[in-house]
Coordinates of C-alpha atoms in Angstrom, one line a residue:
M1 CA -20.6 24.9 13.9
G2 CA -23.4 27.0 12.4
A3 CA -26.0 25.2 10.4
S4 CA -24.7 21.8 11.4
K5 CA -25.2 22.6 15.2
A6 CA -28.8 23.6 14.6
L7 CA -29.5 20.5 12.6
L8 CA -27.8 18.3 15.1
C9 CA -30.1 19.6 17.9
L10 CA -33.1 18.9 15.7
C11 CA -31.8 15.4 15.1
L12 CA -31.3 14.6 18.8
T13 CA -34.9 15.6 19.6
S14 CA -36.8 14.3 16.7
F15 CA -34.5 12.0 14.7
G16 CA -37.3 9.5 14.1
L17 CA -39.7 12.2 12.7
L18 CA -37.1 13.5 10.3
A19 CA -36.3 10.1 9.0
Q20 CA -40.0 9.5 8.0
A21 CA -39.8 12.2 5.4
Q22 CA -37.8 12.1 2.2
V23 CA -34.6 14.0 2.8
D24 CA -33.2 15.9 -0.1
N25 CA -29.5 15.5 0.8
V26 CA -28.3 17.3 -2.3
Q27 CA -30.2 20.5 -1.4
L28 CA -29.2 20.2 2.3
Q29 CA -25.5 19.8 1.3
I30 CA -25.7 22.9 -0.9
V31 CA -27.0 24.8 2.1
R32 CA -24.1 23.6 4.1
L33 CA -21.7 25.1 1.7
Q34 CA -22.5 28.4 3.5
D35 CA -21.6 27.0 6.9
A36 CA -18.9 28.9 8.9
D37 CA -17.1 25.7 9.7
P38 CA -14.7 24.7 6.8
V39 CA -14.9 21.0 7.8
V40 CA -18.7 21.1 7.2
R41 CA -18.1 22.8 3.8
T42 CA -15.4 20.2 3.0
I43 CA -17.8 17.4 3.7
A44 CA -20.5 19.1 1.6
V45 CA -18.3 19.3 -1.5
I46 CA -17.3 15.7 -1.0
A47 CA -20.9 14.6 -0.9
L48 CA -22.0 16.8 -3.8
G49 CA -19.2 15.3 -5.9
Q50 CA -20.2 11.8 -5.0
F51 CA -23.9 12.3 -5.7
K52 CA -23.2 13.6 -9.2
D53 CA -26.5 15.5 -9.3
A54 CA -26.5 18.3 -11.9
R55 CA -27.8 20.8 -9.3
A56 CA -24.4 20.6 -7.6
I57 CA -22.4 22.0 -10.5
D58 CA -22.9 25.7 -9.9
P59 CA -22.4 25.4 -6.1
L60 CA -19.2 23.5 -6.7
L61 CA -18.0 26.1 -9.2
A62 CA -18.7 28.8 -6.6
S63 CA -16.7 26.7 -4.1
L64 CA -13.6 27.2 -6.2
K65 CA -13.4 30.6 -4.5
D66 CA -14.0 29.3 -1.0
P67 CA -11.6 30.8 1.6
D68 CA -10.5 27.4 2.6
S69 CA -7.9 25.7 0.3
L70 CA -9.1 22.2 1.1
V71 CA -12.6 23.0 0.1
R72 CA -11.4 24.6 -3.1
M73 CA -9.2 21.5 -3.9
I74 CA -12.0 19.0 -3.3
A75 CA -14.5 21.1 -5.3
A76 CA -12.1 21.1 -8.2
S77 CA -11.7 17.4 -8.0
S78 CA -15.4 16.8 -7.6
L79 CA -16.2 18.6 -10.8
S80 CA -14.5 15.9 -12.9
G81 CA -17.5 13.7 -12.6
F82 CA -19.9 16.1 -14.4
K83 CA -18.2 16.7 -17.8
E84 CA -20.1 20.0 -18.4
P85 CA -18.5 22.6 -20.8
R86 CA -19.4 25.5 -18.4
E87 CA -17.0 24.1 -15.9
V88 CA -14.0 25.0 -18.1
P89 CA -13.6 28.8 -17.6
P90 CA -13.8 28.7 -13.8
L91 CA -11.4 25.7 -13.7
I92 CA -9.0 27.6 -15.9
A93 CA -9.1 30.5 -13.4
A94 CA -8.4 28.0 -10.6
L95 CA -5.1 27.0 -12.3
S96 CA -3.8 30.3 -10.9
D97 CA -4.9 29.5 -7.4
P98 CA -2.1 30.4 -4.9
N99 CA -2.4 26.9 -3.4
G100 CA -0.5 24.4 -5.5
D101 CA -2.8 21.5 -4.5
V102 CA -5.8 23.5 -5.8
S103 CA -4.2 24.4 -9.1
M104 CA -3.1 20.8 -9.6
A105 CA -6.6 19.5 -8.9
A106 CA -8.0 21.9 -11.3
G107 CA -5.5 20.8 -13.9
F108 CA -6.4 17.1 -13.5
T109 CA -10.1 17.9 -13.8
L110 CA -9.5 19.9 -17.0
G111 CA -7.5 17.0 -18.3
D112 CA -10.4 14.7 -17.6
L113 CA -12.8 17.1 -19.4
Q114 CA -10.5 17.0 -22.5
D115 CA -11.7 20.4 -23.6
P116 CA -9.1 21.9 -26.0
R117 CA -9.9 25.4 -24.7
A118 CA -7.9 24.6 -21.6
I119 CA -4.7 23.5 -23.3
P120 CA -2.9 26.9 -23.5
A121 CA -3.7 27.8 -19.9
M122 CA -2.6 24.3 -18.7
I123 CA 0.7 24.7 -20.5
S124 CA 1.2 28.2 -19.0
A125 CA 0.5 26.6 -15.6
L126 CA 3.6 24.5 -15.9
A127 CA 5.6 27.5 -14.8
D128 CA 4.1 27.2 -11.3
H129 CA 3.7 23.5 -10.7
R130 CA 5.2 20.5 -12.5
G131 CA 2.1 18.4 -11.9
G132 CA 0.6 20.2 -14.9
G133 CA 2.5 17.9 -17.2
M134 CA 0.6 14.9 -15.9
S135 CA -2.8 16.7 -16.3
L136 CA -1.9 17.6 -19.8
T137 CA -1.4 14.0 -20.7
R138 CA -5.0 13.4 -19.9
M139 CA -5.9 15.5 -22.9
G140 CA -4.4 12.8 -25.0
H141 CA -2.8 13.4 -28.4
A142 CA -4.9 16.5 -29.1
A143 CA -2.5 18.4 -26.8
V144 CA 0.6 17.4 -28.8
P145 CA 0.7 20.3 -31.3
A146 CA 0.4 22.9 -28.6
L147 CA 3.0 21.1 -26.5
I148 CA 5.5 21.0 -29.3
E149 CA 5.1 24.7 -29.9
A150 CA 5.6 25.3 -26.1
L151 CA 9.1 23.7 -26.4
H152 CA 10.1 27.3 -27.4
D153 CA 8.4 29.0 -24.4
S154 CA 10.5 31.6 -22.7
N155 CA 10.1 29.9 -19.3
P156 CA 12.4 26.9 -18.7
K157 CA 10.0 25.4 -16.3
V158 CA 7.3 25.3 -19.0
R159 CA 9.8 23.8 -21.5
G160 CA 10.8 21.1 -19.0
G161 CA 7.2 20.3 -18.1
V162 CA 6.3 20.0 -21.8
A163 CA 9.1 17.5 -22.4
E164 CA 7.9 15.4 -19.5
A165 CA 4.3 15.5 -20.9
L166 CA 5.6 14.5 -24.4
A167 CA 7.5 11.6 -22.9
T168 CA 4.3 10.2 -21.4
L169 CA 2.3 10.7 -24.6
K170 CA 5.0 9.1 -26.8
D171 CA 3.6 10.7 -30.0
S172 CA 6.1 10.1 -32.8
A173 CA 5.5 13.7 -34.0
A174 CA 7.4 14.9 -31.0
V175 CA 10.7 13.2 -31.7
T176 CA 12.1 15.8 -34.1
P177 CA 11.2 18.8 -31.9
L178 CA 12.7 17.0 -28.9
L179 CA 15.9 16.3 -30.8
A180 CA 16.2 20.0 -31.4
A181 CA 15.5 20.8 -27.8
I182 CA 18.5 18.8 -26.6
H183 CA 20.5 22.0 -27.2
D184 CA 18.3 24.0 -24.8
P185 CA 20.5 26.4 -22.8
D186 CA 18.9 25.3 -19.5
A187 CA 20.4 22.1 -18.0
A188 CA 17.1 21.2 -16.2
V189 CA 15.3 21.3 -19.6
R190 CA 18.0 19.1 -21.2
R191 CA 17.6 16.6 -18.4
S192 CA 13.9 16.4 -19.1
V193 CA 14.5 16.2 -22.9
V194 CA 17.0 13.3 -22.4
V195 CA 14.5 11.3 -20.4
A196 CA 11.8 12.0 -23.0
L197 CA 13.9 10.9 -25.9
S198 CA 14.9 7.7 -24.1
S199 CA 11.2 6.7 -24.0
F200 CA 11.1 6.5 -27.8
H201 CA 12.3 3.5 -29.8
D202 CA 14.0 5.5 -32.5
S203 CA 17.6 5.2 -33.7
R204 CA 18.0 8.9 -33.8
T205 CA 17.0 9.3 -30.2
A206 CA 19.6 6.7 -29.1
D207 CA 22.4 8.5 -30.9
T208 CA 21.4 11.8 -29.3
V209 CA 21.1 10.4 -25.8
M210 CA 24.5 8.7 -26.2
A211 CA 26.1 11.9 -27.3
E212 CA 24.8 13.6 -24.1
T213 CA 27.4 11.7 -22.1
K214 CA 29.6 14.6 -23.1
D215 CA 27.2 17.3 -21.9
P216 CA 29.0 20.1 -20.1
D217 CA 26.6 19.9 -17.2
A218 CA 27.3 17.0 -14.8
T219 CA 23.7 16.6 -13.7
V220 CA 22.7 15.9 -17.4
R221 CA 25.5 13.4 -17.7
E222 CA 24.4 11.6 -14.6
V223 CA 20.8 11.3 -15.9
V224 CA 22.2 9.9 -19.2
V225 CA 24.3 7.3 -17.4
R226 CA 21.3 6.1 -15.5
L227 CA 19.3 5.7 -18.7
L228 CA 22.0 3.9 -20.8
D229 CA 21.5 0.4 -19.4
R230 CA 17.8 0.6 -20.1
M231 CA 18.2 1.5 -23.8
D232 CA 19.2 -2.0 -25.0
D233 CA 21.9 -0.4 -27.2
P234 CA 25.1 -2.4 -27.9
R235 CA 27.1 0.8 -27.4
A236 CA 25.9 1.4 -23.9
F237 CA 28.5 -0.8 -22.1
A238 CA 31.4 1.1 -23.6
A239 CA 29.8 4.4 -22.8
L240 CA 29.2 3.4 -19.2
L241 CA 32.7 2.1 -18.8
A242 CA 34.0 5.5 -20.1
A243 CA 31.7 7.3 -17.7
T244 CA 33.4 5.6 -14.7
H245 CA 36.3 8.0 -15.4
D246 CA 34.1 11.1 -15.4
P247 CA 35.7 14.0 -13.5
V248 CA 32.6 14.3 -11.3
R249 CA 32.2 11.6 -8.6
A250 CA 28.4 11.5 -8.8
V251 CA 28.6 10.6 -12.5
Q252 CA 31.2 7.9 -11.7
L253 CA 29.1 6.3 -9.0
S254 CA 26.0 6.3 -11.3
A255 CA 28.1 4.7 -14.1
W256 CA 29.4 2.0 -11.7
G257 CA 25.9 1.4 -10.5
A258 CA 24.5 1.1 -14.0
L259 CA 27.2 -1.4 -14.8
G260 CA 26.3 -3.4 -11.7
Q261 CA 22.7 -3.4 -12.6
S262 CA 23.3 -4.2 -16.3
G263 CA 23.6 -8.0 -15.8
D264 CA 26.3 -7.9 -18.5
P265 CA 29.1 -10.4 -17.5
R266 CA 31.6 -8.1 -19.1
A267 CA 31.1 -5.8 -16.1
V268 CA 32.5 -8.3 -13.6
A269 CA 36.2 -7.6 -14.4
P270 CA 35.9 -3.8 -14.1
L271 CA 33.9 -4.1 -10.9
I272 CA 36.6 -6.4 -9.4
D273 CA 39.2 -3.7 -10.4
A274 CA 36.9 -1.1 -8.7
L275 CA 37.6 -2.9 -5.4
K276 CA 41.1 -1.3 -5.6
S277 CA 39.8 2.2 -6.1
D278 CA 41.1 5.0 -4.0
D279 CA 37.5 6.1 -3.3
A280 CA 36.1 4.2 -0.3
G281 CA 32.6 4.8 -1.5
I282 CA 33.3 3.1 -4.9
R283 CA 35.0 0.2 -3.1
A284 CA 32.1 -0.3 -0.8
N285 CA 29.5 -0.1 -3.5
A286 CA 31.5 -2.4 -5.8
I287 CA 30.7 -5.2 -3.3
G288 CA 27.0 -4.6 -3.7
W289 CA 27.3 -4.4 -7.5
L290 CA 29.2 -7.7 -7.7
M291 CA 26.6 -9.4 -5.6
R292 CA 24.3 -9.1 -8.6
F293 CA 26.5 -11.5 -10.7
H294 CA 26.6 -15.2 -10.3
Q295 CA 29.9 -15.6 -12.1
P296 CA 32.5 -18.2 -10.8
E297 CA 35.2 -15.6 -10.4
V298 CA 33.1 -13.4 -8.1
V299 CA 33.0 -15.8 -5.1
P300 CA 36.7 -15.9 -4.3
V301 CA 36.8 -12.2 -4.6
L302 CA 34.0 -11.7 -2.2
M303 CA 35.6 -14.1 0.3
A304 CA 39.0 -12.4 0.0
E305 CA 37.4 -9.0 0.4
Y306 CA 35.5 -10.1 3.5
R307 CA 38.8 -11.1 5.2
S308 CA 40.8 -8.1 4.2
I309 CA 38.7 -5.0 4.6
P310 CA 38.4 -3.2 8.0
D311 CA 35.1 -1.4 7.3
R312 CA 32.3 -3.4 9.0
S313 CA 29.5 -2.4 6.7
T314 CA 31.4 -3.3 3.6
R315 CA 32.5 -6.5 5.2
L316 CA 28.8 -7.4 5.9
R317 CA 27.9 -6.6 2.3
A318 CA 30.6 -9.0 1.1
L319 CA 29.2 -11.7 3.4
E320 CA 25.7 -11.0 2.2
G321 CA 26.9 -11.5 -1.4
L322 CA 28.1 -15.1 -0.6
G323 CA 24.5 -16.5 -0.6
I324 CA 25.2 -18.6 -3.7
P325 CA 23.9 -22.2 -4.1
G326 CA 26.1 -25.1 -5.1
D327 CA 29.5 -24.1 -3.6
R328 CA 30.6 -26.2 -0.7
A329 CA 33.5 -23.8 0.2
V330 CA 31.0 -21.0 0.5
T331 CA 28.8 -23.0 2.9
D332 CA 31.8 -23.9 5.0
F333 CA 32.9 -20.3 5.1
L334 CA 29.5 -19.1 6.2
I335 CA 29.0 -21.8 8.8
A336 CA 32.3 -20.7 10.4
A337 CA 31.0 -17.1 10.4
L338 CA 28.1 -18.2 12.6
A339 CA 30.6 -18.4 15.4
D340 CA 31.9 -14.8 14.9
G341 CA 31.8 -12.5 17.9
D342 CA 29.9 -9.8 16.0
S343 CA 26.2 -10.4 16.1
G344 CA 25.8 -8.6 12.8
V345 CA 28.1 -11.1 11.1
R346 CA 26.2 -14.0 12.6
M347 CA 22.9 -12.6 11.4
T348 CA 24.2 -11.9 7.9
A349 CA 25.9 -15.4 7.7
A350 CA 22.6 -17.0 8.6
K351 CA 20.7 -15.1 5.9
S352 CA 23.3 -16.0 3.3
L353 CA 23.2 -19.7 4.3
G354 CA 19.5 -19.7 3.7
K355 CA 20.2 -18.6 0.1
T356 CA 22.7 -21.4 -0.4
Q357 CA 19.9 -24.0 0.4
D358 CA 22.7 -26.3 1.5
V359 CA 21.2 -28.8 4.0
R360 CA 24.7 -29.3 5.6
A361 CA 24.0 -26.0 7.3
V362 CA 20.8 -27.1 9.1
K363 CA 22.6 -28.3 12.3
A364 CA 24.7 -25.1 12.6
L365 CA 21.6 -22.9 12.0
S366 CA 19.6 -24.9 14.5
A367 CA 22.3 -24.4 17.1
G368 CA 22.3 -20.6 16.3
L369 CA 18.6 -20.5 16.7
V370 CA 18.6 -21.7 20.3
S371 CA 21.8 -19.9 21.3
P372 CA 21.2 -17.2 23.9
S373 CA 23.8 -15.0 22.3
N374 CA 21.5 -14.5 19.2
N375 CA 18.7 -12.3 20.3
D376 CA 17.3 -11.9 16.7
K377 CA 16.0 -15.3 15.8
Q378 CA 14.4 -14.3 12.5
P379 CA 17.4 -14.8 10.2
F380 CA 17.9 -18.3 11.5
Y381 CA 14.2 -19.2 11.1
Q382 CA 14.2 -17.8 7.6
A383 CA 17.4 -19.8 6.7
L384 CA 16.0 -23.0 8.1
A385 CA 12.8 -22.5 6.1
H386 CA 14.8 -22.2 2.9
M387 CA 16.3 -25.6 3.7
G388 CA 13.0 -27.3 3.1
P389 CA 12.0 -30.6 4.6
A390 CA 15.5 -31.2 5.9
A391 CA 14.8 -28.6 8.6
Y392 CA 11.3 -29.7 9.4
E393 CA 12.1 -31.6 12.6
W394 CA 14.3 -28.8 14.0
L395 CA 11.5 -26.3 13.4
L396 CA 8.9 -28.6 14.8
E397 CA 10.8 -28.6 18.1
Q398 CA 10.4 -24.8 18.2
V399 CA 6.7 -25.1 17.5
H400 CA 6.4 -27.5 20.5
D401 CA 8.2 -24.9 22.7
S402 CA 5.8 -22.5 24.3
R403 CA 8.3 -19.6 24.1
S404 CA 9.0 -19.9 20.3
C405 CA 5.8 -21.4 19.0
P406 CA 4.1 -18.2 17.7
Q407 CA 7.2 -17.3 15.7
A408 CA 8.1 -20.8 14.5
V409 CA 4.7 -21.9 13.0
G410 CA 5.0 -19.8 9.8
Y411 CA 8.5 -21.0 9.1
L412 CA 7.4 -24.6 9.6
A413 CA 4.9 -24.2 6.8
A414 CA 7.5 -22.5 4.7
T415 CA 9.5 -25.7 4.5
H416 CA 6.7 -27.0 2.2
D417 CA 6.9 -30.3 4.1
P418 CA 3.5 -32.0 3.7
R419 CA 3.5 -32.9 7.4
A420 CA 3.4 -29.2 8.4
V421 CA -0.2 -28.5 7.5
T422 CA -1.4 -31.5 9.6
E423 CA 0.7 -30.3 12.5
L424 CA -0.8 -26.8 12.3
V425 CA -4.4 -28.1 12.1
A426 CA -3.7 -30.1 15.3
L427 CA -2.3 -27.0 16.9
L428 CA -5.7 -25.3 16.4
H429 CA -7.4 -27.8 18.7
T430 CA -4.8 -27.6 21.5
P431 CA -6.2 -26.0 24.7
Y432 CA -4.3 -23.0 26.0
S433 CA -3.6 -21.7 29.5
G434 CA -5.4 -18.4 28.9
P435 CA -6.5 -16.0 26.2
D436 CA -3.1 -14.3 25.8
A437 CA -0.7 -16.9 27.2
P438 CA 1.4 -18.9 24.7
G439 CA 1.9 -22.0 27.0
L440 CA 0.7 -25.3 25.5
V441 CA -0.8 -28.0 27.6
G442 CA 1.9 -30.4 28.7
M443 CA 4.6 -27.8 28.0
A444 CA 3.9 -25.2 30.7
T445 CA 3.6 -25.2 34.5
R446 CA 1.2 -27.4 36.4
L447 CA -1.0 -24.4 37.2
D448 CA -1.1 -23.5 33.5
M449 CA -2.2 -27.1 32.7
E450 CA -4.9 -27.0 35.3
R451 CA -6.3 -23.7 33.9
A452 CA -6.1 -25.2 30.4
A453 CA -8.0 -28.3 31.5
A454 CA -10.7 -26.1 32.9
R455 CA -11.0 -24.5 29.5
A456 CA -10.8 -27.5 27.3
H457 CA -12.7 -25.9 24.4
E458 CA -10.9 -22.5 24.5
V459 CA -8.9 -22.1 21.3
T460 CA -7.1 -18.8 21.8
G461 CA -3.6 -17.7 22.3
T462 CA -0.8 -16.3 20.1
C463 CA 0.3 -19.7 18.8
F464 CA -3.3 -20.5 17.8
F465 CA -3.5 -17.3 15.8
A466 CA -0.1 -17.8 14.2
A467 CA -1.2 -21.2 13.0
A468 CA -4.6 -19.9 11.9
K469 CA -3.0 -17.1 9.8
V470 CA -0.8 -19.6 8.0
L471 CA -3.7 -22.0 7.3
A472 CA -5.9 -19.1 6.1
A473 CA -3.2 -18.0 3.8
L474 CA -3.1 -21.5 2.4
H475 CA -7.0 -21.4 2.1
D476 CA -7.2 -24.6 4.2
E477 CA -10.9 -24.7 5.2
R478 CA -10.1 -26.8 8.3
V479 CA -9.3 -23.6 10.0
I480 CA -12.9 -22.2 9.7
A481 CA -14.5 -24.2 12.5
P482 CA -11.8 -23.4 15.1
L483 CA -11.9 -19.7 14.1
M484 CA -15.7 -19.6 14.5
E485 CA -15.3 -21.0 18.0
S486 CA -12.7 -18.3 18.7
L487 CA -15.1 -15.7 17.4
K488 CA -17.7 -16.8 20.0
T489 CA -15.2 -16.8 22.9
P490 CA -14.5 -13.5 24.6
H491 CA -10.7 -12.8 24.5
S492 CA -8.5 -9.9 23.3
G493 CA -7.5 -11.6 20.0
R494 CA -10.9 -12.3 18.5
G495 CA -10.9 -9.1 16.6
Q496 CA -8.4 -10.7 14.2
V497 CA -10.9 -13.4 13.2
P498 CA -12.9 -11.6 10.6
D499 CA -9.8 -10.7 8.6
L500 CA -8.8 -14.4 8.7
L501 CA -12.2 -15.8 7.7
R502 CA -12.6 -13.3 4.8
V503 CA -10.4 -15.3 2.5
F504 CA -12.9 -18.2 2.5
G505 CA -15.5 -16.0 0.9
P506 CA -18.8 -17.9 0.2
A507 CA -17.9 -20.7 2.7
V508 CA -18.4 -18.3 5.6
V509 CA -21.6 -16.5 4.6
E510 CA -24.1 -18.9 6.1
P511 CA -22.1 -19.6 9.2
M512 CA -21.9 -15.9 9.9
I513 CA -25.6 -15.3 9.3
A514 CA -26.3 -18.1 11.8
L515 CA -24.4 -16.0 14.4
F516 CA -26.6 -12.9 13.9
H517 CA -28.8 -14.0 16.8
D518 CA -26.0 -15.1 19.2
A519 CA -26.5 -14.1 22.8
D520 CA -23.2 -12.2 22.8
Q521 CA -23.5 -8.9 21.0
E522 CA -19.8 -8.7 20.1
T523 CA -20.0 -12.1 18.4
R524 CA -22.9 -10.7 16.3
R525 CA -20.9 -7.6 15.4
L526 CA -17.8 -9.6 14.4
A527 CA -20.0 -12.0 12.4
A528 CA -21.4 -9.1 10.4
L529 CA -17.9 -7.5 10.1
T530 CA -16.7 -10.8 8.6
L531 CA -19.6 -10.8 6.1
A532 CA -18.7 -7.2 5.2
F533 CA -15.2 -8.4 4.2
V534 CA -16.5 -11.1 1.8
P535 CA -15.9 -9.8 -1.8
E536 CA -19.1 -9.2 -3.7
A537 CA -17.8 -10.8 -6.8
R538 CA -17.4 -14.2 -5.1
L539 CA -21.0 -14.5 -4.1
D540 CA -23.6 -16.2 -6.4
A541 CA -27.2 -14.9 -6.6
A542 CA -28.5 -17.3 -4.0
L543 CA -25.9 -16.3 -1.4
K544 CA -26.4 -12.6 -2.1
K545 CA -30.1 -13.1 -1.5
K546 CA -29.5 -14.9 1.8
R547 CA -27.1 -12.2 2.9
D548 CA -29.4 -9.4 1.9
T549 CA -32.4 -11.0 3.6
A550 CA -30.4 -11.5 6.8
L551 CA -29.0 -8.0 6.9
R552 CA -32.4 -6.4 6.2
T553 CA -34.0 -8.5 8.8
A554 CA -31.4 -7.3 11.3
L555 CA -32.3 -3.7 10.4
R556 CA -36.0 -4.4 11.0
E557 CA -35.2 -6.1 14.3
L558 CA -33.0 -3.2 15.3
N559 CA -30.1 -5.7 15.8
L560 CA -27.5 -2.9 16.5
A561 CA -24.6 -5.2 16.7
V562 CA -25.1 -6.4 13.1
L563 CA -25.7 -2.8 11.9
A564 CA -22.4 -1.8 13.5
G565 CA -20.5 -4.7 12.0
D566 CA -21.7 -4.2 8.4
Y567 CA -22.6 -0.5 8.5
R568 CA -21.3 0.2 5.0
Y569 CA -24.0 -2.2 3.6
Y570 CA -26.7 -0.1 5.2
V571 CA -25.2 3.2 4.1
V572 CA -25.1 2.2 0.5
L573 CA -28.5 0.6 0.8
G574 CA -29.8 4.0 1.8
E575 CA -33.1 2.8 3.2
L576 CA -35.3 5.7 4.3
G577 CA -35.5 6.0 8.1
S578 CA -32.5 3.8 8.8
E579 CA -30.3 6.7 9.8
D580 CA -31.6 6.7 13.4
S581 CA -30.8 3.0 13.8
L582 CA -27.3 3.4 12.3
A583 CA -26.6 6.4 14.6
R584 CA -27.7 4.3 17.6
A585 CA -25.4 1.5 16.5
L586 CA -22.5 3.9 16.4
K587 CA -23.3 5.1 19.9
R588 CA -23.8 1.5 21.3
F589 CA -20.4 0.3 19.9
D590 CA -18.5 3.5 20.3
N591 CA -15.4 2.0 21.7
T592 CA -14.7 -0.7 19.2
M593 CA -11.7 -0.6 16.9
E594 CA -14.0 0.2 13.9
A595 CA -16.0 3.0 15.6
Q596 CA -13.8 5.9 14.3
E597 CA -13.9 4.5 10.8
M598 CA -17.7 4.2 11.1
A599 CA -18.0 7.8 12.2
E600 CA -15.8 9.0 9.4
T601 CA -17.8 7.1 6.9
F602 CA -21.0 8.7 8.2
L603 CA -19.3 12.1 7.8
T604 CA -18.7 11.7 4.1
C605 CA -21.5 9.4 2.9
G606 CA -23.6 12.4 1.9
D607 CA -26.5 11.9 4.3
V608 CA -26.9 14.9 6.6
L609 CA -28.4 12.9 9.5
L610 CA -25.5 10.4 9.5
E611 CA -23.1 13.3 9.0
D612 CA -24.3 14.9 12.2
A613 CA -24.1 11.5 14.0
G614 CA -20.4 11.3 13.0
F615 CA -19.8 14.9 14.2
A616 CA -21.5 14.1 17.5
W617 CA -19.4 11.0 18.1
G618 CA -16.2 13.0 17.5
R619 CA -17.2 15.9 19.8
E620 CA -18.0 13.5 22.7
R621 CA -14.4 12.1 22.4
H622 CA -12.8 15.5 21.7
F623 CA -11.7 14.3 18.3
H624 CA -11.2 16.8 15.5
M625 CA -13.2 15.0 12.9
T626 CA -11.9 15.3 9.4
P627 CA -12.9 13.7 6.1
S628 CA -9.9 11.4 5.8
S629 CA -11.5 9.0 3.4
Y630 CA -14.6 8.7 1.3
G631 CA -16.3 6.6 -1.3
V632 CA -19.2 4.9 0.6
V633 CA -22.1 6.9 -0.7
W634 CA -25.6 6.9 0.8
G635 CA -28.1 5.1 -1.4
R636 CA -25.6 4.2 -4.1
G637 CA -26.6 0.6 -4.3
V638 CA -25.1 -2.5 -2.7
E639 CA -23.9 -4.2 -5.9
Q640 CA -21.9 -1.3 -7.2
A641 CA -20.7 0.0 -3.9
R642 CA -19.5 -3.4 -2.6
G643 CA -17.6 -4.0 -5.8
D644 CA -15.8 -0.7 -5.7
T645 CA -14.9 -0.7 -2.0
Q646 CA -13.7 -4.3 -1.9
K647 CA -11.3 -4.0 -4.9

């Protein structure tokens, strides 16, 4: 790996000595731009872009000619943070890069620089990649005159891209030129122009777009039809109805779809007529379109259609459309469908019954839930949850069944019955037969109960975590203490705990700090990981001070578990000499779920010593380490970095 290998050897033999001296990471990353390994060069351009040091500008400009396209692309993107006029000519040249990603990145950066010198070249670049239109919009309204002129460009790709850019900018000066461009000889350009015109609230544009329903090209007509129902024009309904008779089937389907999405009650009668179409596709889709309407005449049509059509998928769509509250006949029809021999019909009927919210269906749904013929229980659970408190007792029975408890607890809470939360809190304190077994005490075998009694304080198991997730989502603080106990108990599920505790923000800061000296190193790591999840914006000055003091004390004490848990804090802190400790933390906790992310963060944080530690971790595991994500920058500062990474 060239320079990186040499430096890695030095790190392994005298890491501590290196850390004592001030490391000029900017200069070292500039040197690494000459490394033979493109991954090393890629990481170097990432780091230089993040540091935003003026010394990096010329090396990054030189990297626009790197033989590796990923290096060139990231170099082009990294230059957007400097805003230096001398960047413009090399970036203009990069617009012609043979790699589309590189030229697009150069275009975006030029758009951010907003230097008018780049506008002609960016317009010309539209011929090669359509993303240029988006980058041109970053220039703002200063680009409009040149864009209008380019509507007459000889290349249709340029003209189409210009229309797209003008649609985004929405400058009123573009309306008249776009109206003229509607007669462009190229159909693709006309499609772009139609879309652009529809974005302006101008009576002239509405007239022109409406007229394009007669365009000789079917693809243009199809685009127009899709736009009509969004234009809030009283003439749109008649135009859509006429388009259902277009000679091209794709236009017809788009017109029917637009009518179905319009919400206009006048569309119901034509859609009912469409059920008699000779086109099977139109008949099938008409069911879906009618489902959007809650008109009285739709229900009997859907019921009749369900009974009469042989096509299963269309029949299921009709059944799905019957989820309409307030109609007893519909509920009775759907309850009967729960006994159908087709499991798909039973599942769909259950879903539709949930939408009716008719409590008369609770008994039938509960029977379907426990029926061995229904392997997929979720539609029945969901439907019962929609029934509210009327279904509470039925769902509670499922919670008290060791086989169904994990799946049932969430739906019990979804009934919004006030008793549900109390039941879930009690569930958190129910001993379990083992770390991964769902059997509840008193509801499992005798052997399971004996094991549970021996572990009276163990609060693990799939049902426990299902209840904990619901309570955490409800921000019920009664879940904190049981989760902390679970955090301290070795079992396969405790890795979930930090993500559940994070929602409580300030309430968990001091309890997590108290665990920094726990005898179990995994408990310490997970406590620090929980702390890392707490949003910076939710902490007051006093809690931030306590957190910072505890984390810095852990660094001085070489508490590697804490360093591994909240490694991002130490990276953005950027304390001189801490690289060795962080590298040791990665090595100590190299098999945790977060280890790879930790190594990748080290790769792209900008510090060469941590970068080498990340590479070493990957080589030991035969991983091809790549800079998949970045944003945690060495020495950036805790306040700013925490706020950015936790958004």
